[in-house]
mmCIF file of N, CA and C in Angstrom:
data_model
loop_
_atom_site.group_PDB
_atom_site.id
_atom_site.type_symbol
_atom_site.label_atom_id
_atom_site.label_comp_id
_atom_site.label_asym_id
_atom_site.label_seq_id
_atom_site.Cartn_x
_atom_site.Cartn_y
_atom_site.Cartn_z
ATOM 1 N N THR U 1 12.922 -1.375 -16.502
ATOM 2 C CA THR U 1 12.026 -2.105 -15.755
ATOM 3 C C THR U 1 10.865 -1.298 -15.300
ATOM 4 N N PRO U 2 9.660 -1.835 -15.606
ATOM 5 C CA PRO U 2 8.619 -1.064 -15.323
ATOM 6 C C PRO U 2 8.269 -0.667 -13.880
ATOM 7 N N PRO U 3 7.629 0.205 -13.448
ATOM 8 C CA PRO U 3 7.380 0.471 -11.918
ATOM 9 C C PRO U 3 6.636 -0.510 -11.396
ATOM 10 N N ALA U 4 5.704 -1.233 -11.805
ATOM 11 C CA ALA U 4 4.848 -2.220 -11.390
ATOM 12 C C ALA U 4 5.956 -3.285 -11.082
ATOM 13 N N GLU U 5 6.761 -3.676 -11.926
ATOM 14 C CA GLU U 5 7.797 -4.835 -11.649
ATOM 15 C C GLU U 5 8.660 -4.268 -10.323
ATOM 16 N N TYR U 6 8.981 -3.075 -10.301
ATOM 17 C CA TYR U 6 9.980 -2.653 -9.159
ATOM 18 C C TYR U 6 9.134 -2.842 -7.976
ATOM 19 N N GLY U 7 7.891 -2.416 -7.868
ATOM 20 C CA GLY U 7 6.961 -2.662 -6.690
ATOM 21 C C GLY U 7 6.972 -4.188 -6.406
ATOM 22 N N LYS U 8 6.836 -5.079 -7.144
ATOM 23 C CA LYS U 8 6.881 -6.412 -6.904
ATOM 24 C C LYS U 8 8.232 -6.697 -6.198
ATOM 25 N N MET U 9 9.275 -6.197 -6.788
ATOM 26 C CA MET U 9 10.482 -6.568 -6.252
ATOM 27 C C MET U 9 10.786 -6.087 -4.819
ATOM 28 N N MET U 10 10.232 -4.766 -4.613
ATOM 29 C CA MET U 10 10.273 -4.185 -3.282
ATOM 30 C C MET U 10 9.574 -4.919 -2.424
ATOM 31 N N GLY U 11 8.326 -5.308 -2.813
ATOM 32 C CA GLY U 11 7.402 -6.014 -1.825
ATOM 33 C C GLY U 11 7.952 -7.373 -1.478
ATOM 34 N N THR U 12 8.661 -8.119 -2.373
ATOM 35 C CA THR U 12 9.269 -9.388 -2.133
ATOM 36 C C THR U 12 10.483 -9.112 -1.039
ATOM 37 N N MET U 13 11.128 -7.864 -1.246
ATOM 38 C CA MET U 13 12.292 -7.674 -0.264
ATOM 39 C C MET U 13 11.660 -7.253 0.987
ATOM 40 N N TYR U 14 10.659 -6.471 1.074
ATOM 41 C CA TYR U 14 10.059 -5.918 2.298
ATOM 42 C C TYR U 14 9.314 -7.128 3.278
ATOM 43 N N VAL U 15 8.914 -8.095 2.397
ATOM 44 C CA VAL U 15 8.215 -9.016 3.342
ATOM 45 C C VAL U 15 9.081 -9.793 4.472
ATOM 46 N N LYS U 16 10.289 -9.724 4.092
ATOM 47 C CA LYS U 16 11.435 -10.321 4.936
ATOM 48 C C LYS U 16 11.394 -9.558 6.365
ATOM 49 N N THR U 17 10.958 -8.337 6.526
ATOM 50 C CA THR U 17 10.845 -7.576 7.670
ATOM 51 C C THR U 17 9.546 -7.844 8.517
ATOM 52 N N TRP U 18 8.598 -8.423 7.849
ATOM 53 C CA TRP U 18 7.150 -8.494 8.599
ATOM 54 C C TRP U 18 7.125 -9.907 9.242
ATOM 55 N N ASP U 19 6.541 -9.567 10.391
ATOM 56 C CA ASP U 19 6.544 -10.980 11.383
ATOM 57 C C ASP U 19 5.089 -11.598 11.082
ATOM 58 N N LYS U 20 5.171 -12.586 10.423
ATOM 59 C CA LYS U 20 4.041 -13.448 10.042
ATOM 60 C C LYS U 20 3.147 -13.778 11.255
ATOM 61 N N SER U 21 3.808 -14.078 12.397
ATOM 62 C CA SER U 21 3.188 -14.482 13.641
ATOM 63 C C SER U 21 1.931 -13.518 14.239
ATOM 64 N N LYS U 22 2.199 -12.361 13.723
ATOM 65 C CA LYS U 22 1.209 -11.272 14.057
ATOM 66 C C LYS U 22 -0.021 -11.237 13.349
ATOM 67 N N GLY U 23 0.121 -12.062 12.300
ATOM 68 C CA GLY U 23 -1.274 -12.302 11.480
ATOM 69 C C GLY U 23 -1.854 -10.969 10.983
ATOM 70 N N PHE U 24 -3.173 -10.967 10.725
ATOM 71 C CA PHE U 24 -3.837 -10.059 10.020
ATOM 72 C C PHE U 24 -3.796 -8.786 10.926
ATOM 73 N N ASP U 25 -3.871 -8.845 12.306
ATOM 74 C CA ASP U 25 -3.769 -7.558 12.981
ATOM 75 C C ASP U 25 -2.366 -6.861 12.745
ATOM 76 N N GLY U 26 -1.386 -7.616 12.609
ATOM 77 C CA GLY U 26 -0.081 -7.185 12.474
ATOM 78 C C GLY U 26 0.123 -6.385 11.208
ATOM 79 N N LEU U 27 -0.576 -7.132 10.089
ATOM 80 C CA LEU U 27 -0.594 -6.570 8.893
ATOM 81 C C LEU U 27 -1.370 -5.271 8.866
ATOM 82 N N CYS U 28 -2.418 -5.176 9.580
ATOM 83 C CA CYS U 28 -3.118 -3.908 9.657
ATOM 84 C C CYS U 28 -2.378 -2.603 10.212
ATOM 85 N N SER U 29 -1.759 -3.072 11.295
ATOM 86 C CA SER U 29 -0.983 -2.242 12.181
ATOM 87 C C SER U 29 0.207 -1.617 11.305
ATOM 88 N N GLY U 30 0.820 -2.562 10.809
ATOM 89 C CA GLY U 30 2.081 -2.262 10.064
ATOM 90 C C GLY U 30 1.744 -1.281 8.673
ATOM 91 N N LEU U 31 0.664 -1.839 8.011
ATOM 92 C CA LEU U 31 0.224 -0.865 6.924
ATOM 93 C C LEU U 31 -0.200 0.395 7.351
ATOM 94 N N ILE U 32 -0.952 0.601 8.425
ATOM 95 C CA ILE U 32 -1.153 1.891 8.802
ATOM 96 C C ILE U 32 0.110 2.773 9.233
ATOM 97 N N TRP U 33 0.958 2.108 10.053
ATOM 98 C CA TRP U 33 2.118 2.713 10.453
ATOM 99 C C TRP U 33 2.973 3.130 9.297
ATOM 100 N N ASN U 34 3.108 2.435 8.290
ATOM 101 C CA ASN U 34 3.941 2.594 6.949
ATOM 102 C C ASN U 34 3.204 4.027 6.321
ATOM 103 N N CYS U 35 2.021 3.760 6.098
ATOM 104 C CA CYS U 35 1.248 4.784 5.420
ATOM 105 C C CYS U 35 1.319 6.203 6.182
ATOM 106 N N GLU U 36 1.339 6.203 7.462
ATOM 107 C CA GLU U 36 1.349 7.477 8.325
ATOM 108 C C GLU U 36 2.954 8.098 7.934
ATOM 109 N N ILE U 37 3.810 7.255 7.695
ATOM 110 C CA ILE U 37 5.067 7.652 7.451
ATOM 111 C C ILE U 37 5.212 8.237 5.990
ATOM 112 N N LEU U 38 4.701 7.568 5.187
ATOM 113 C CA LEU U 38 4.776 7.854 3.703
ATOM 114 C C LEU U 38 3.740 8.868 3.118
ATOM 115 N N PHE U 39 2.773 8.934 3.730
ATOM 116 C CA PHE U 39 1.670 9.785 2.914
ATOM 117 C C PHE U 39 1.321 10.989 3.822
ATOM 118 N N LYS U 40 0.811 12.083 3.340
ATOM 119 C CA LYS U 40 0.404 13.118 4.091
ATOM 120 C C LYS U 40 -1.025 13.181 4.674
ATOM 121 N N TYR U 41 -1.695 12.123 4.215
ATOM 122 C CA TYR U 41 -3.191 12.116 4.666
ATOM 123 C C TYR U 41 -3.640 10.552 4.624
ATOM 124 N N VAL U 42 -3.828 10.005 5.880
ATOM 125 C CA VAL U 42 -4.439 8.578 5.994
ATOM 126 C C VAL U 42 -5.672 8.521 6.569
ATOM 127 N N GLU U 43 -6.623 8.006 6.306
ATOM 128 C CA GLU U 43 -7.737 7.808 7.081
ATOM 129 C C GLU U 43 -8.121 6.357 7.023
ATOM 130 N N VAL U 44 -8.294 5.808 8.245
ATOM 131 C CA VAL U 44 -8.852 4.469 8.261
ATOM 132 C C VAL U 44 -10.347 4.543 8.263
ATOM 133 N N MET U 45 -10.797 3.838 7.087
ATOM 134 C CA MET U 45 -12.169 3.862 7.038
ATOM 135 C C MET U 45 -12.910 2.693 7.629
ATOM 136 N N GLU U 46 -12.220 1.668 7.621
ATOM 137 C CA GLU U 46 -12.818 0.312 8.327
ATOM 138 C C GLU U 46 -11.740 -0.402 8.764
ATOM 139 N N ARG U 47 -11.849 -1.073 9.914
ATOM 140 C CA ARG U 47 -10.747 -1.951 10.573
ATOM 141 C C ARG U 47 -11.691 -2.839 11.528
ATOM 142 N N ASN U 48 -11.488 -4.201 11.176
ATOM 143 C CA ASN U 48 -12.119 -5.117 12.045
ATOM 144 C C ASN U 48 -11.205 -6.381 11.831
ATOM 145 N N GLU U 49 -11.854 -7.659 12.217
ATOM 146 C CA GLU U 49 -11.015 -8.761 12.432
ATOM 147 C C GLU U 49 -10.658 -9.332 10.976
ATOM 148 N N THR U 50 -11.362 -8.775 9.900
ATOM 149 C CA THR U 50 -11.194 -9.319 8.595
ATOM 150 C C THR U 50 -10.980 -8.356 7.473
ATOM 151 N N THR U 51 -11.105 -7.117 7.796
ATOM 152 C CA THR U 51 -11.011 -6.173 6.911
ATOM 153 C C THR U 51 -10.369 -4.802 7.340
ATOM 154 N N LEU U 52 -9.410 -4.294 6.322
ATOM 155 C CA LEU U 52 -8.977 -2.888 6.576
ATOM 156 C C LEU U 52 -8.998 -2.275 5.375
ATOM 157 N N LYS U 53 -9.478 -0.914 5.517
ATOM 158 C CA LYS U 53 -9.805 -0.062 4.276
ATOM 159 C C LYS U 53 -9.323 1.208 4.985
ATOM 160 N N VAL U 54 -8.206 1.688 4.108
ATOM 161 C CA VAL U 54 -7.610 2.973 4.447
ATOM 162 C C VAL U 54 -7.656 3.930 2.909
ATOM 163 N N ARG U 55 -7.850 5.279 3.315
ATOM 164 C CA ARG U 55 -7.914 6.312 2.295
ATOM 165 C C ARG U 55 -6.740 7.192 2.462
ATOM 166 N N LEU U 56 -5.923 7.188 1.281
ATOM 167 C CA LEU U 56 -4.527 7.936 1.218
ATOM 168 C C LEU U 56 -4.799 9.124 0.133
ATOM 169 N N ILE U 57 -4.017 10.118 0.575
ATOM 170 C CA ILE U 57 -3.759 11.177 -0.445
ATOM 171 C C ILE U 57 -2.213 10.871 -1.121
ATOM 172 N N PRO U 58 -2.041 10.333 -2.246
ATOM 173 C CA PRO U 58 -0.830 9.856 -2.792
ATOM 174 C C PRO U 58 0.264 11.106 -2.948
ATOM 175 N N PRO U 59 1.538 10.817 -3.011
ATOM 176 C CA PRO U 59 2.463 12.036 -3.029
ATOM 177 C C PRO U 59 2.243 12.817 -4.346
ATOM 178 N N ASP U 60 2.494 13.963 -4.333
ATOM 179 C CA ASP U 60 2.631 14.794 -5.546
ATOM 180 C C ASP U 60 3.712 14.339 -6.303
ATOM 181 N N ILE U 61 3.437 14.338 -7.669
ATOM 182 C CA ILE U 61 4.527 13.959 -8.651
ATOM 183 C C ILE U 61 5.207 15.064 -9.142
ATOM 184 N N SER U 62 6.498 15.266 -9.095
ATOM 185 C CA SER U 62 7.263 16.254 -9.461
ATOM 186 C C SER U 62 7.427 16.005 -10.945
ATOM 187 N N GLU U 63 7.494 17.282 -11.723
ATOM 188 C CA GLU U 63 7.669 17.174 -13.152
ATOM 189 C C GLU U 63 9.329 16.585 -13.426
ATOM 190 N N LYS U 64 10.145 16.652 -12.512
ATOM 191 C CA LYS U 64 11.410 16.206 -12.699
ATOM 192 C C LYS U 64 11.470 14.623 -12.533
ATOM 193 N N TRP U 65 10.477 14.099 -12.127
ATOM 194 C CA TRP U 65 10.398 12.621 -11.977
ATOM 195 C C TRP U 65 10.077 11.966 -13.309
ATOM 196 N N ASN U 66 10.527 10.858 -13.518
ATOM 197 C CA ASN U 66 10.266 10.341 -14.942
ATOM 198 C C ASN U 66 9.217 9.092 -14.891
ATOM 199 N N PHE U 67 8.119 9.363 -14.213
ATOM 200 C CA PHE U 67 7.002 8.378 -14.050
ATOM 201 C C PHE U 67 5.619 9.179 -13.676
ATOM 202 N N THR U 68 4.723 8.509 -13.919
ATOM 203 C CA THR U 68 3.218 9.206 -13.836
ATOM 204 C C THR U 68 2.713 8.867 -12.463
ATOM 205 N N ARG U 69 1.619 9.289 -12.180
ATOM 206 C CA ARG U 69 0.783 9.018 -11.067
ATOM 207 C C ARG U 69 0.282 7.513 -11.024
ATOM 208 N N GLU U 70 -0.209 7.159 -12.298
ATOM 209 C CA GLU U 70 -0.715 5.731 -12.377
ATOM 210 C C GLU U 70 0.548 4.757 -12.275
ATOM 211 N N GLU U 71 1.657 5.045 -12.762
ATOM 212 C CA GLU U 71 3.019 4.095 -12.441
ATOM 213 C C GLU U 71 3.201 4.179 -10.880
ATOM 214 N N LEU U 72 3.221 5.277 -10.027
ATOM 215 C CA LEU U 72 3.359 5.141 -8.810
ATOM 216 C C LEU U 72 2.297 4.250 -8.157
ATOM 217 N N LEU U 73 0.909 4.514 -8.588
ATOM 218 C CA LEU U 73 -0.085 3.548 -8.155
ATOM 219 C C LEU U 73 0.367 2.149 -8.314
ATOM 220 N N ASN U 74 0.640 1.671 -9.551
ATOM 221 C CA ASN U 74 1.053 0.406 -9.894
ATOM 222 C C ASN U 74 2.149 -0.020 -8.859
ATOM 223 N N TYR U 75 3.275 0.684 -8.776
ATOM 224 C CA TYR U 75 4.290 0.274 -8.035
ATOM 225 C C TYR U 75 3.928 0.071 -6.551
ATOM 226 N N SER U 76 3.102 1.044 -6.005
ATOM 227 C CA SER U 76 2.555 0.774 -4.584
ATOM 228 C C SER U 76 1.739 -0.453 -4.543
ATOM 229 N N ARG U 77 0.839 -0.528 -5.475
ATOM 230 C CA ARG U 77 -0.166 -1.635 -5.557
ATOM 231 C C ARG U 77 0.764 -3.079 -5.464
ATOM 232 N N ASN U 78 1.724 -3.173 -5.895
ATOM 233 C CA ASN U 78 2.522 -4.366 -6.189
ATOM 234 C C ASN U 78 3.377 -4.602 -4.856
ATOM 235 N N ILE U 79 3.726 -3.604 -4.297
ATOM 236 C CA ILE U 79 4.364 -3.651 -3.120
ATOM 237 C C ILE U 79 3.363 -4.452 -2.101
ATOM 238 N N TRP U 80 2.191 -3.664 -1.946
ATOM 239 C CA TRP U 80 1.065 -4.141 -1.002
ATOM 240 C C TRP U 80 0.707 -5.596 -1.248
ATOM 241 N N LEU U 81 0.615 -5.940 -2.505
ATOM 242 C CA LEU U 81 0.100 -7.176 -2.844
ATOM 243 C C LEU U 81 1.043 -8.230 -2.297
ATOM 244 N N GLU U 82 2.366 -8.049 -2.579
ATOM 245 C CA GLU U 82 3.187 -8.934 -2.042
ATOM 246 C C GLU U 82 3.239 -9.262 -0.384
ATOM 247 N N ILE U 83 3.254 -8.058 0.267
ATOM 248 C CA ILE U 83 3.087 -8.071 1.716
ATOM 249 C C ILE U 83 1.872 -8.699 2.119
ATOM 250 N N ALA U 84 0.745 -8.405 1.487
ATOM 251 C CA ALA U 84 -0.500 -8.912 1.759
ATOM 252 C C ALA U 84 -0.589 -10.442 1.630
ATOM 253 N N ASP U 85 -0.020 -10.902 0.625
ATOM 254 C CA ASP U 85 -0.017 -12.240 0.242
ATOM 255 C C ASP U 85 0.817 -13.061 1.323
ATOM 256 N N TYR U 86 2.060 -12.567 1.631
ATOM 257 C CA TYR U 86 2.945 -13.053 2.697
ATOM 258 C C TYR U 86 2.210 -13.169 4.066
ATOM 259 N N MET U 87 1.389 -12.035 4.418
ATOM 260 C CA MET U 87 0.756 -12.143 5.631
ATOM 261 C C MET U 87 -0.589 -12.881 5.676
ATOM 262 N N GLY U 88 -1.042 -13.457 4.651
ATOM 263 C CA GLY U 88 -2.261 -14.341 4.453
ATOM 264 C C GLY U 88 -3.502 -13.391 4.339
ATOM 265 N N ALA U 89 -3.375 -12.421 3.310
ATOM 266 C CA ALA U 89 -4.567 -11.515 3.006
ATOM 267 C C ALA U 89 -4.420 -11.300 1.559
ATOM 268 N N THR U 90 -5.534 -10.741 1.201
ATOM 269 C CA THR U 90 -5.584 -10.199 -0.222
ATOM 270 C C THR U 90 -5.822 -8.647 -0.063
ATOM 271 N N THR U 91 -5.443 -7.970 -1.319
ATOM 272 C CA THR U 91 -5.519 -6.603 -1.182
ATOM 273 C C THR U 91 -5.996 -5.940 -2.646
ATOM 274 N N THR U 92 -6.549 -4.800 -2.530
ATOM 275 C CA THR U 92 -6.980 -4.195 -3.692
ATOM 276 C C THR U 92 -6.702 -2.723 -3.647
ATOM 277 N N THR U 93 -6.204 -2.152 -4.487
ATOM 278 C CA THR U 93 -5.905 -0.705 -4.485
ATOM 279 C C THR U 93 -6.729 0.018 -5.478
ATOM 280 N N THR U 94 -7.571 1.039 -5.107
ATOM 281 C CA THR U 94 -8.128 1.776 -6.431
ATOM 282 C C THR U 94 -7.890 3.226 -6.255
ATOM 283 N N GLU U 95 -8.295 3.934 -7.200
ATOM 284 C CA GLU U 95 -7.981 5.318 -7.321
ATOM 285 C C GLU U 95 -9.404 5.986 -7.176
ATOM 286 N N ASP U 96 -9.670 6.949 -6.465
ATOM 287 C CA ASP U 96 -11.059 7.566 -6.421
ATOM 288 C C ASP U 96 -10.802 8.995 -6.340
ATOM 289 N N GLY U 97 -10.401 9.548 -7.562
ATOM 290 C CA GLY U 97 -10.164 10.862 -7.635
ATOM 291 C C GLY U 97 -8.906 11.399 -6.968
ATOM 292 N N LYS U 98 -9.064 12.185 -6.010
ATOM 293 C CA LYS U 98 -8.012 12.660 -5.292
ATOM 294 C C LYS U 98 -7.308 11.515 -4.429
ATOM 295 N N TYR U 99 -8.165 10.426 -4.046
ATOM 296 C CA TYR U 99 -7.547 9.500 -3.121
ATOM 297 C C TYR U 99 -7.256 8.151 -3.753
ATOM 298 N N TRP U 100 -6.393 7.384 -2.972
ATOM 299 C CA TRP U 100 -6.140 5.870 -3.188
ATOM 300 C C TRP U 100 -6.960 5.343 -2.052
ATOM 301 N N ILE U 101 -7.538 4.220 -2.384
ATOM 302 C CA ILE U 101 -8.278 3.354 -1.514
ATOM 303 C C ILE U 101 -7.682 2.003 -1.274
ATOM 304 N N VAL U 102 -6.880 1.790 -0.287
ATOM 305 C CA VAL U 102 -6.341 0.274 -0.198
ATOM 306 C C VAL U 102 -7.143 -0.463 0.892
ATOM 307 N N THR U 103 -7.671 -1.583 0.379
ATOM 308 C CA THR U 103 -8.424 -2.705 1.063
ATOM 309 C C THR U 103 -7.587 -3.895 1.207
ATOM 310 N N MET U 104 -7.455 -4.476 2.315
ATOM 311 C CA MET U 104 -6.917 -5.688 2.908
ATOM 312 C C MET U 104 -7.894 -6.490 3.340
ATOM 313 N N LYS U 105 -8.049 -7.931 3.059
ATOM 314 C CA LYS U 105 -8.976 -8.879 3.479
ATOM 315 C C LYS U 105 -8.273 -10.164 4.006
ATOM 316 N N LYS U 106 -8.631 -10.423 5.104
ATOM 317 C CA LYS U 106 -8.021 -11.710 5.705
ATOM 318 C C LYS U 106 -8.534 -12.945 4.813
ATOM 319 N N LYS U 107 -7.576 -13.754 4.546
ATOM 320 C CA LYS U 107 -7.905 -14.876 3.668
ATOM 321 C C LYS U 107 -8.654 -15.980 4.603
#
């Protein structure tokens, strides 16, 4: 199974733990909280009623792991896509050299 498909499966599983009644603000708070746990650097670049934009330094990929940085990005991207869709938002994740940029927009 490709990492992107695993990301979709994990995202589908994770949405069960997200409280939809908290809306876009809950999505933003939850994403920031999760990123602070999982990533060594998280910078909130923009946060308002309709947009959240964060910059992350992704984890280092060990030579022992059987996947690439791009596969990890696609895995993460698909988790966030599932959660954002469930919470009433859209998301994009891009790579900017050293950083990943995750942008959530309220629908």
